[in-house]
C-alpha cells in the first residue's frame, strides 16, 4: 500500500540532475489507488514527473520540495475535500494551479472552483489528451505565477532598502504626481524631491520611471505598506 | 381411598377382582376419551425392537447411531416389526384413511415421507429417553403430504412396555401461513431495497466510474507506449494487467449491486457482521464523502458469527447509515461524524451501533420511529426503519434507538450469535 500511495516516476529521482528543482512535478491526489496510479503512468509516458497521494493530508505531510507544476485533485475525497485544499493553498500563498477531476459535473461546485483559480474541471473518465492539455496549461500558468512571484520578491527586497521618506516619494510618483506637487504635499523642497527620486531609481535598480512604476505596481498593496 | 384399602383387608379376593374391573372400566373410559381427542394418536408395540436393542447391548454396542449407520437394514427391519396396535379418529382423519384398520399395521408408513426419522426414533429409544420430538412430513393415504410435529413417548418399567405413544400435531397450515408471512416480509424488504438503491444511484455510479476511469487512462497510456517508434511492450503489458484488475473490480461492484437488487429467497448462513458492514459501506462511501462526514469505525476483535441473510443485513446497515447521513445533512450539523461500532454482548449476541451527530430523535417520536410510514424527512416514505425492524426481528434480534448523551441519535442492533449455521432454508 505504501508503495502504491506515492508514485514517483524514475526521471524525477536523479538527485544529480541540476535542473531538477526547476523541472515541473505534477501532484496527483485521489483516494482511489487504481486511478492515481493510472494518472501517474500517463504523465510518465509523456515524460512529466508525477507524485501521487491518497489524500490531501498525505500530500501536505510528505514535505516535497518546492517545484513548479500543478495539482490534479479529485473533488470529493474523504477527509478534506479538493475545494478545501484549494482554499488552503490560496491562503498559504502557494496558489498552485489545480485541475479538478470529478465523477459528475456538479455545476455550482465547478463555478466555485473556477472562481478560486482552478485551471480546469474535468469529468471522469477523462481522455488522455484532454488531461495532458490541462496539465500543460497548468504548468505554464504556474511558470508565469512563479516568475511573477520571483519578481515581486526581488522588488520587495529592494524596497526594504528605501528610507520611509523615499518610499513616500515613490508612492507619490507612482500615483503620477509631479515633483512640485510632491514637494508641496510633503513640505520639502523640489530639489530634495529630485534627490529622493534618483535615490529610489538607483536602489530599485530601475532604468526608467516606467520600469519603477511597474515594479511598484507588481507588489501587492498589502506588502507595499507593511514595511513602511 | 382409605376405605378401599380397609375393604381389601377384609375380603381380599373379591376386592382384587373389583379393582381389576374398576380399572378395566376406567381404562375403557380413558380409551374412549383418547379416541375422541382431536390430537392424532398411535399406540405402538415396540417390544420386538426392544429385544433387538437388548441383543445389541449384549454384543457391546453403545453408540447406537453409528451402529445403525453401519447397519441400515436394522432400521428397515424395525419399520416392519414395530406394530401399530391402536389409533384414534383424528389419526384416521390426518392420514385420510378409509378405515381405522388401514393404520393398524407395521409403522413403516409413518416414515414414508421422512425416512431418516426412523433411525432417530430408534436412537432415542435405545438411549432410554422418555420423549422424542421432531418436525416431520407425513405422506397420507390419499396422496397428500402434511407437515407435523411428531412426538414419541417411550414406556419405561413398570409401565406397559407394549405401549409406545405417538402423537402428531398437524402444522401444515401454520407453516404455510408463516411461509406466506416470510415471503411478504421478504417482498417488502426487497421493494425497500430497490427504492434504497435508487436513492444511492449517484453513489453507486461513482463507485463504478473509478475503475472505469482507471481503465480508460491505462488503455490510452498503453496505446501511447505502443505508438512509440520503439514500442515499450513491458509497459504495455503492465498496463493491460492493471486494466484487467480494474475491470474485475468494476464487475465486483456491479455484482454487489445486483445481489442487492435481486429478489431471492432469504438465506440463513453463518456471517461475519464486520464483513457485512464492509460491503454495506461500498454503497454509502460516496455519500459520506459528498456530505463531508467522517466515519469512525470500531470493531471488537474476534466476532462470533451471526446467522442470517447477507443481503438483508447489509440492507439494515446501509439503511442506518443513510439515515445518519440524512440526519446530519438535513440539520446541516457542524460536527459531521458517524460512529459505527461492532461489539460482542456477552457470549450470545453481536451488536452494531450507529451513532450520528445529527439532531437526534424528538422525545415524542422515540416510540414510533420503527412504525411503517413514519418519517420526519422531506423526502422518503418512512419504510426504511420499519423494514430494518422486521428484518432484525426475522433474524431473532432486536433494534432500538436512543438519543446519545453527547447528542445525536444512536441506533443499536443486537443479533443472536448463531451456532447452528444451516445452509439454505
XYZ file of C-alpha atoms in Angstrom:
653
model
C 0.000 0.000 0.000
C 2.753 2.398 0.927
C 4.428 1.842 -2.386
C 1.195 2.437 -4.172
C 0.398 5.599 -2.355
C 3.286 7.561 -3.688
C 4.325 7.060 -7.206
C 7.367 8.847 -8.409
C 8.473 8.428 -11.977
C 12.083 7.312 -12.433
C 13.055 10.543 -14.161
C 12.367 12.593 -11.069
C 14.593 10.693 -8.689
C 18.011 11.596 -10.061
C 19.494 13.863 -7.415
C 22.468 14.631 -9.658
C 20.174 16.408 -12.094
C 20.994 20.066 -11.549
C 17.805 21.252 -13.271
C 15.617 19.031 -11.095
C 14.337 21.832 -8.918
C 13.019 23.607 -11.998
C 11.544 20.507 -13.652
C 7.774 20.510 -13.330
C 6.236 17.999 -10.960
C 2.559 17.151 -11.100
C 0.974 16.106 -7.818
C -1.999 13.802 -8.014
C -4.383 13.420 -5.098
C -7.049 10.749 -5.476
C -8.259 8.289 -2.887
C -8.610 5.572 -5.490
C -5.292 3.732 -5.915
C -6.116 2.479 -9.421
C -6.981 5.966 -10.634
C -3.974 7.751 -9.194
C -1.571 5.099 -10.462
C -3.117 5.347 -13.924
C -2.804 9.144 -13.978
C 0.820 8.986 -12.842
C 1.583 6.420 -15.560
C 0.008 8.618 -18.206
C 2.137 11.605 -17.196
C 5.234 9.468 -17.080
C 4.585 8.233 -20.593
C 4.974 11.800 -21.858
C 7.975 12.489 -19.629
C 6.308 14.523 -16.895
C 7.281 13.771 -13.307
C 4.366 12.811 -11.104
C 3.824 12.119 -7.428
C 0.593 10.508 -6.298
C -1.070 10.721 -2.894
C -4.123 9.092 -1.374
C -5.257 12.197 0.472
C -4.525 15.874 0.722
C -3.219 15.299 4.193
C -0.789 12.683 2.963
C 0.438 15.175 0.407
C 0.749 18.044 2.876
C 2.665 15.769 5.230
C 5.008 14.492 2.538
C 7.025 17.706 2.617
C 8.040 17.552 -1.042
C 10.454 20.173 -2.187
C 9.033 23.221 -3.911
C 8.922 22.533 -7.613
C 6.947 24.113 -10.390
C 3.953 22.211 -11.620
C 0.292 21.768 -10.909
C -2.151 19.586 -8.999
C -4.653 17.036 -10.159
C -7.293 16.659 -7.470
C -10.371 14.556 -7.109
C -13.053 16.953 -5.933
C -14.638 14.665 -3.417
C -12.334 12.785 -1.175
C -12.600 11.548 2.374
C -11.379 13.981 4.967
C -10.532 17.276 3.416
C -12.157 17.877 0.049
C -10.344 19.154 -3.003
C -12.032 22.530 -2.711
C -10.909 22.831 0.901
C -7.350 22.148 -0.173
C -7.608 24.779 -2.865
C -8.625 27.367 -0.283
C -5.846 26.209 1.986
C -3.261 26.681 -0.775
C -4.536 30.124 -1.714
C -4.393 31.223 1.923
C -0.913 29.826 2.453
C 0.404 31.780 -0.512
C 1.114 28.782 -2.756
C -1.704 29.031 -5.265
C -0.707 26.009 -7.369
C -2.893 25.677 -10.431
C -5.371 22.878 -9.860
C -7.046 20.567 -12.324
C -10.130 19.142 -10.686
C -11.430 15.719 -11.556
C -14.980 14.888 -10.734
C -17.213 11.872 -11.058
C -20.062 14.053 -12.212
C -20.169 17.639 -13.374
C -21.634 19.452 -10.417
C -22.170 22.960 -11.764
C -22.173 25.050 -8.551
C -19.015 23.266 -7.488
C -17.411 23.907 -10.877
C -18.163 27.609 -10.675
C -16.803 27.795 -7.155
C -13.599 26.016 -8.156
C -13.019 28.116 -11.246
C -13.502 31.320 -9.249
C -10.913 30.106 -6.775
C -8.435 29.670 -9.592
C -8.831 26.154 -10.955
C -7.256 25.601 -14.355
C -9.786 23.085 -15.473
C -12.607 20.925 -14.286
C -12.632 17.534 -15.965
C -15.126 14.725 -15.742
C -14.057 11.143 -15.051
C -13.266 9.141 -17.033
C -11.007 11.750 -18.588
C -9.468 11.360 -22.066
C -5.669 11.360 -22.124
C -5.203 14.331 -24.450
C -7.734 16.427 -22.530
C -5.864 15.818 -19.309
C -2.420 16.380 -20.832
C -3.587 19.679 -22.371
C -4.909 20.772 -18.999
C -1.651 19.734 -17.319
C 0.374 21.692 -19.881
C -1.797 24.747 -19.263
C -1.454 24.298 -15.515
C 2.315 24.017 -15.652
C 2.512 27.075 -17.895
C 0.323 29.077 -15.556
C 2.495 28.083 -12.623
C 5.630 29.095 -14.538
C 4.174 32.564 -15.087
C 2.976 32.793 -11.495
C 6.370 31.758 -10.176
C 8.166 34.244 -12.428
C 5.887 36.996 -11.183
C 6.352 35.907 -7.600
C 10.121 35.954 -8.073
C 9.978 39.469 -9.452
C 7.810 40.597 -6.556
C 10.216 39.025 -4.090
C 13.155 40.795 -5.719
C 11.333 44.140 -5.716
C 10.342 43.640 -2.089
C 13.971 43.075 -1.150
C 14.916 46.273 -2.935
C 12.025 48.140 -1.395
C 13.302 47.200 2.039
C 16.408 49.330 1.427
C 14.377 52.549 0.894
C 14.049 55.059 3.693
C 10.500 55.916 4.783
C 10.757 59.267 3.025
C 11.998 57.658 -0.202
C 9.109 55.216 -0.033
C 6.673 58.101 0.400
C 8.156 59.798 -2.648
C 7.949 56.546 -4.640
C 4.289 56.101 -3.742
C 3.540 59.667 -4.878
C 5.492 59.201 -8.128
C 3.588 56.004 -8.801
C 0.341 57.967 -8.386
C 1.557 60.197 -11.237
C 2.145 63.285 -9.126
C 4.578 65.996 -10.271
C 7.705 66.905 -8.307
C 6.315 70.248 -7.196
C 3.042 68.676 -6.006
C 5.029 66.113 -4.045
C 7.259 68.830 -2.596
C 4.197 70.828 -1.548
C 2.417 67.830 -0.011
C 5.454 66.653 1.929
C 6.549 70.144 2.871
C 10.006 69.761 1.355
C 11.848 71.472 -1.498
C 11.655 70.273 -5.126
C 15.426 69.727 -5.047
C 15.025 67.319 -2.163
C 12.256 65.514 -4.024
C 14.523 65.097 -7.076
C 17.272 63.777 -4.839
C 14.925 61.196 -3.280
C 13.713 60.191 -6.749
C 17.167 59.478 -8.043
C 17.990 57.501 -4.891
C 14.809 55.483 -5.362
C 15.648 54.792 -9.035
C 19.105 53.615 -8.057
C 18.038 51.495 -5.113
C 15.170 49.882 -7.070
C 17.523 49.225 -9.963
C 15.086 50.871 -12.362
C 16.400 52.355 -15.585
C 13.248 54.391 -16.291
C 10.296 55.820 -14.386
C 8.044 53.398 -16.295
C 10.051 50.435 -15.024
C 9.954 51.840 -11.492
C 6.189 52.189 -11.573
C 5.687 48.669 -12.971
C 7.832 47.201 -10.181
C 5.846 49.125 -7.573
C 2.544 48.034 -9.002
C 3.592 44.383 -9.171
C 3.968 44.407 -5.421
C 0.664 43.567 -3.724
C -0.899 46.544 -1.935
C -0.604 44.905 1.498
C 3.135 44.298 1.100
C 3.840 47.829 -0.146
C 2.598 49.256 3.106
C 3.731 46.588 5.532
C 7.377 47.530 5.505
C 6.918 51.287 5.594
C -59.028 -44.409 49.043
C -58.653 -45.287 52.747
C -61.918 -47.109 52.643
C -60.846 -49.172 49.648
C -57.700 -50.181 51.492
C -59.699 -51.210 54.568
C -62.038 -53.214 52.368
C -59.181 -55.067 50.775
C -58.065 -56.254 54.209
C -61.438 -57.883 54.877
C -62.219 -59.508 51.550
C -59.074 -59.874 49.610
C -60.142 -61.780 46.503
C -63.395 -60.042 45.586
C -61.762 -56.660 46.039
C -58.935 -57.561 43.732
C -61.463 -58.564 41.160
C -63.489 -55.475 41.787
C -60.363 -53.351 41.440
C -59.412 -55.038 38.204
C -62.902 -54.479 36.985
C -62.851 -50.860 38.005
C -59.512 -50.401 36.355
C -60.847 -52.020 33.241
C -63.808 -49.667 33.262
C -61.541 -46.709 33.856
C -59.289 -47.762 31.054
C -62.230 -48.089 28.713
C -63.425 -44.611 29.567
C -59.910 -43.351 29.104
C -59.660 -45.059 25.732
C -62.970 -43.527 24.720
C -61.631 -40.050 25.542
C -58.442 -40.761 23.687
C -60.448 -41.984 20.750
C -62.249 -38.655 20.514
C -59.374 -36.351 21.347
C -58.540 -34.074 18.385
C -54.855 -34.988 18.618
C -53.937 -37.825 16.273
C -52.599 -40.647 18.361
C -50.955 -44.010 17.813
C -50.393 -46.888 20.227
C -47.355 -48.754 19.111
C -45.914 -52.040 20.284
C -42.134 -51.697 20.060
C -41.224 -54.662 22.199
C -39.593 -56.504 19.312
C -37.346 -53.539 18.710
C -36.596 -53.520 22.437
C -35.435 -57.101 22.144
C -33.183 -56.214 19.259
C -31.716 -53.435 21.407
C -31.091 -55.870 24.274
C -29.204 -58.123 21.925
C -27.127 -55.215 20.624
C -26.300 -54.130 24.170
C -25.230 -57.657 24.974
C -22.948 -57.531 21.940
C -21.386 -54.390 23.400
C -22.935 -51.759 21.141
C -23.004 -48.384 22.875
C -23.028 -45.905 20.015
C -26.332 -46.877 18.508
C -26.393 -44.086 15.950
C -23.085 -45.233 14.465
C -24.221 -48.837 14.591
C -27.444 -48.059 12.715
C -25.467 -46.052 10.160
C -23.339 -49.116 9.590
C -26.365 -51.435 9.527
C -29.212 -49.550 7.883
C -31.022 -52.858 7.395
C -31.765 -52.853 11.144
C -33.814 -49.700 10.674
C -35.671 -51.271 7.782
C -36.398 -54.362 9.867
C -37.633 -52.229 12.749
C -40.085 -50.468 10.446
C -41.663 -53.851 9.835
C -41.535 -55.434 13.291
C -42.761 -52.445 15.282
C -46.533 -52.501 15.073
C -49.314 -50.005 15.427
C -51.853 -51.575 17.748
C -54.406 -48.855 18.129
C -55.183 -45.412 16.724
C -57.815 -42.726 17.271
C -60.215 -40.954 14.932
C -58.001 -37.931 14.483
C -55.187 -40.190 13.231
C -57.519 -41.711 10.679
C -58.560 -38.248 9.560
C -54.992 -36.992 9.362
C -53.986 -39.861 7.118
C -57.128 -39.664 5.008
C -57.649 -43.363 5.595
C -60.885 -45.095 4.659
C -60.948 -47.250 7.789
C -59.125 -47.372 11.122
C -57.747 -50.771 10.191
C -55.694 -49.183 7.381
C -53.480 -47.677 10.064
C -53.157 -50.761 12.252
C -50.062 -52.306 10.735
C -46.277 -52.007 10.884
C -45.050 -48.425 11.435
C -43.299 -48.220 8.055
C -45.970 -45.900 6.636
C -45.213 -43.301 9.319
C -41.754 -42.839 7.860
C -42.645 -42.816 4.172
C -42.005 -39.069 3.717
C -39.247 -38.651 6.312
C -37.369 -41.991 6.138
C -34.363 -40.806 8.192
C -36.527 -40.100 11.197
C -36.928 -43.831 11.925
C -33.272 -44.039 12.860
C -33.504 -41.055 15.199
C -36.596 -42.506 16.868
C -34.695 -45.745 17.460
C -31.662 -43.933 18.850
C -33.836 -42.131 21.403
C -35.471 -45.418 22.337
C -32.144 -47.190 22.730
C -30.791 -44.375 24.870
C -33.724 -44.747 27.246
C -35.168 -41.297 26.648
C -38.829 -40.714 27.576
C -39.673 -38.491 24.656
C -38.593 -37.750 21.161
C -39.973 -34.837 19.142
C -39.245 -33.926 15.559
C -40.861 -31.854 12.871
C -41.570 -34.268 10.060
C -43.614 -34.805 6.948
C -46.255 -37.478 6.594
C -47.379 -38.997 3.334
C -51.085 -39.615 3.740
C -53.025 -42.465 2.162
C -54.916 -40.099 -0.100
C -51.729 -38.729 -1.616
C -51.163 -35.539 0.376
C -48.057 -34.576 2.330
C -48.645 -32.971 5.731
C -46.163 -31.199 7.996
C -46.480 -32.446 11.547
C -44.794 -32.245 14.903
C -44.140 -35.915 15.566
C -43.819 -36.856 19.242
C -42.971 -40.239 20.677
C -43.298 -41.188 24.330
C -41.472 -44.387 25.226
C -42.629 -46.645 28.031
C -40.348 -47.446 30.922
C -40.774 -50.155 33.544
C -43.076 -50.708 35.403
C -45.341 -49.320 32.666
C -46.763 -51.481 29.926
C -43.797 -51.971 27.671
C -46.116 -52.862 24.829
C -47.372 -49.322 24.529
C -45.312 -46.571 22.946
C -47.311 -43.428 22.238
C -47.010 -41.425 19.096
C -48.905 -38.163 18.718
C -48.849 -35.752 15.877
C -49.811 -32.149 15.518
C -50.685 -31.092 12.007
C -48.828 -27.825 11.434
C -49.214 -27.690 7.655
C -51.444 -24.620 7.722
C -49.331 -22.869 10.288
C -46.180 -23.432 8.255
C -47.933 -22.243 5.128
C -49.070 -19.054 6.853
C -45.622 -18.494 8.262
C -44.070 -19.046 4.858
C -46.511 -16.583 3.361
C -45.658 -14.020 6.008
C -41.984 -14.561 5.422
C -42.473 -14.159 1.690
C -44.430 -10.949 2.243
C -41.746 -9.669 4.553
C -39.057 -10.571 2.017
C -41.028 -8.911 -0.793
C -41.421 -5.799 1.277
C -37.739 -5.779 2.190
C -36.883 -6.244 -1.471
C -39.093 -3.359 -2.541
C -37.491 -1.131 0.070
C -34.052 -2.270 -1.058
C -34.738 -1.389 -4.675
C -36.011 2.021 -3.651
C -32.908 2.489 -1.493
C -30.668 1.582 -4.448
C -32.453 4.273 -6.420
C -31.524 6.828 -3.788
C -27.936 5.586 -3.832
C -27.649 5.655 -7.624
C -25.201 8.588 -7.626
C -23.018 6.888 -5.088
C -23.025 3.619 -6.978
C -22.312 5.324 -10.303
C -19.302 6.986 -8.706
C -18.052 3.674 -7.351
C -18.222 2.104 -10.803
C -16.741 5.127 -12.513
C -13.486 4.944 -10.557
C -12.260 1.651 -12.029
C -13.619 2.694 -15.426
C -11.614 5.916 -15.250
C -8.507 3.905 -14.419
C -9.218 1.553 -17.319
C -9.612 4.383 -19.845
C -6.421 6.118 -18.718
C -4.389 2.920 -18.573
C -5.614 1.861 -22.025
C -4.748 5.211 -23.562
C -1.363 5.262 -21.864
C -0.742 1.739 -23.153
C -1.534 2.891 -26.682
C 0.928 5.746 -26.267
C 3.697 3.353 -25.265
C 2.865 1.120 -28.230
C 2.733 4.035 -30.671
C 6.340 4.941 -29.963
C 8.966 4.309 -32.564
C 10.230 1.579 -30.277
C 7.072 0.283 -28.606
C 7.539 -0.317 -24.899
C 5.985 -3.738 -24.604
C 6.861 -4.179 -20.947
C 4.909 -1.036 -20.050
C 2.001 -2.032 -22.245
C 1.878 -5.453 -20.620
C 1.914 -3.966 -17.140
C -0.882 -1.555 -18.036
C -3.017 -4.272 -19.576
C -2.646 -6.241 -16.356
C -3.968 -3.274 -14.418
C -6.812 -2.831 -16.864
C -7.893 -6.395 -16.200
C -7.696 -5.860 -12.436
C -9.783 -2.690 -12.623
C -12.336 -4.373 -14.854
C -12.725 -7.161 -12.309
C -13.180 -4.572 -9.609
C -15.902 -2.839 -11.578
C -17.527 -6.195 -12.022
C -17.432 -6.847 -8.261
C -19.239 -3.584 -7.655
C -21.898 -4.435 -10.199
C -22.239 -7.870 -8.655
C -22.828 -6.306 -5.251
C -25.485 -4.004 -6.623
C -27.060 -6.874 -8.483
C -27.368 -9.027 -5.393
C -28.838 -6.040 -3.563
C -31.397 -5.588 -6.319
C -32.100 -9.270 -6.853
C -35.212 -10.829 -5.475
C -34.237 -14.062 -3.866
C -35.305 -16.248 -1.009
C -33.669 -15.075 2.215
C -30.856 -17.407 3.224
C -29.631 -18.418 6.626
C -25.856 -18.546 6.607
C -23.172 -18.001 9.204
C -21.988 -14.433 8.629
C -19.268 -12.206 9.940
C -21.041 -8.954 10.756
C -17.837 -6.992 10.117
C -17.819 -8.290 6.540
C -21.462 -7.366 6.095
C -20.577 -3.843 7.226
C -17.592 -3.713 4.828
C -19.860 -4.479 1.921
C -22.562 -2.090 3.047
C -20.022 0.724 3.226
C -19.408 0.458 -0.514
C -22.921 1.738 -1.045
C -22.642 4.820 1.143
C -18.959 5.736 0.981
C -19.547 8.342 -1.679
C -22.491 9.888 0.159
C -20.359 10.155 3.286
C -17.619 11.894 1.291
C -20.058 14.146 -0.527
C -21.532 15.294 2.775
C -18.096 15.664 4.338
C -18.971 13.133 7.028
C -16.218 11.213 8.773
C -16.948 7.604 9.569
C -15.378 6.301 12.740
C -15.452 2.561 12.873
C -14.664 0.465 15.902
C -14.701 -3.319 15.614
C -14.372 -5.704 18.516
C -11.540 -8.113 17.774
C -12.880 -11.601 17.212
C -16.553 -11.753 16.321
C -18.668 -14.871 16.637
C -20.805 -15.445 13.558
C -24.434 -14.446 13.314
C -26.866 -16.451 11.227
C -28.868 -14.742 8.578
C -29.322 -13.335 5.135
C -26.298 -11.377 3.954
C -28.219 -9.030 1.677
C -30.933 -8.242 4.216
C -28.421 -7.479 6.949
C -26.465 -5.311 4.515
C -29.707 -3.534 3.811
C -30.136 -2.778 7.504
C -26.604 -1.402 7.793
C -26.972 0.745 4.644
C -30.333 1.974 5.889
C -28.986 3.010 9.271
C -26.012 4.762 7.672
C -28.152 6.586 5.099
C -30.415 7.586 7.947
C -27.463 9.045 9.850
C -26.120 10.812 6.760
C -29.504 12.365 6.055
C -29.942 13.427 9.669
C -26.600 15.226 9.587
C -27.197 16.722 6.146
C -30.733 17.880 6.857
C -29.743 19.556 10.117
C -26.647 20.973 8.433
C -24.776 19.873 11.540
C -21.418 21.482 12.199
C -19.904 18.318 13.592
C -20.222 15.700 10.881
C -19.395 12.263 12.140
C -20.898 8.798 12.289
C -19.578 6.254 14.726
C -20.148 2.673 13.757
C -19.313 0.148 16.399
C -19.464 -3.632 16.256
C -19.203 -5.379 19.561
C -19.877 -8.614 21.355
C -22.579 -8.615 24.013
C -21.779 -11.403 26.428
C -21.470 -14.718 24.654
C -24.783 -14.844 22.896
C -25.159 -11.626 20.900
C -23.290 -9.414 18.476
C -24.234 -5.749 18.476
C -23.938 -2.992 15.925
C -24.437 0.610 16.880
C -24.648 3.621 14.595
C -24.322 6.977 16.302
C -24.619 10.167 14.248
C -24.001 13.805 15.105
C -27.391 14.877 13.776
C -30.086 16.475 15.921
C -31.260 13.180 17.423
C -34.849 11.967 17.597
C -37.551 14.123 19.180
C -38.592 12.597 22.519
C -42.165 12.241 21.306
C -41.005 10.313 18.231
C -38.732 7.833 20.012
C -41.557 5.341 20.325
C -42.605 5.384 16.702
C -39.526 5.664 14.500
C -39.877 1.999 13.627
C -43.536 2.310 12.664
C -44.299 1.956 8.976
C -44.779 5.233 7.113
C -43.389 7.273 9.980
C -40.992 9.894 8.661
C -39.650 13.306 9.590
C -37.827 13.712 6.310
C -38.793 15.934 3.428
C -38.459 13.015 1.088
C -38.834 9.381 1.951
C -41.721 7.077 2.601
C -40.831 6.133 6.137
C -40.406 2.464 5.411
C -36.643 2.146 5.897
C -36.571 1.738 9.655
C -39.725 -0.332 9.769
C -38.066 -2.695 7.281
C -34.946 -2.755 9.439
C -37.024 -3.770 12.387
C -38.835 -6.540 10.584
C -35.550 -7.867 9.151
C -33.884 -7.845 12.558
C -36.925 -9.464 14.188
C -36.865 -12.142 11.480
C -33.252 -12.780 12.500
C -34.235 -13.201 16.142
C -32.610 -9.913 17.103
C -33.607 -6.513 18.374
C -33.242 -2.963 17.187
C -33.678 0.184 19.230
C -32.942 3.879 19.174
C -31.912 6.294 21.887
C -30.620 9.832 21.948
C -26.956 9.731 22.830
C -25.981 11.781 25.892
C -23.361 13.502 23.720
C -26.032 14.371 21.137
C -27.316 12.676 18.003
C -29.325 9.524 17.550
C -27.891 6.125 18.313
C -29.362 3.035 16.729
C -28.412 -0.270 18.230
C -28.946 -3.650 16.647
C -28.428 -6.844 18.557
C -28.260 -10.179 16.767
C -28.051 -13.570 18.431
C -24.843 -15.495 17.933
C -25.610 -18.373 15.596
C -24.163 -21.745 16.425
C -26.426 -23.588 14.039
C -25.469 -22.183 10.684
C -27.595 -24.177 8.325
C -27.197 -23.969 4.605
C -30.380 -22.859 2.860
C -33.953 -22.857 4.190
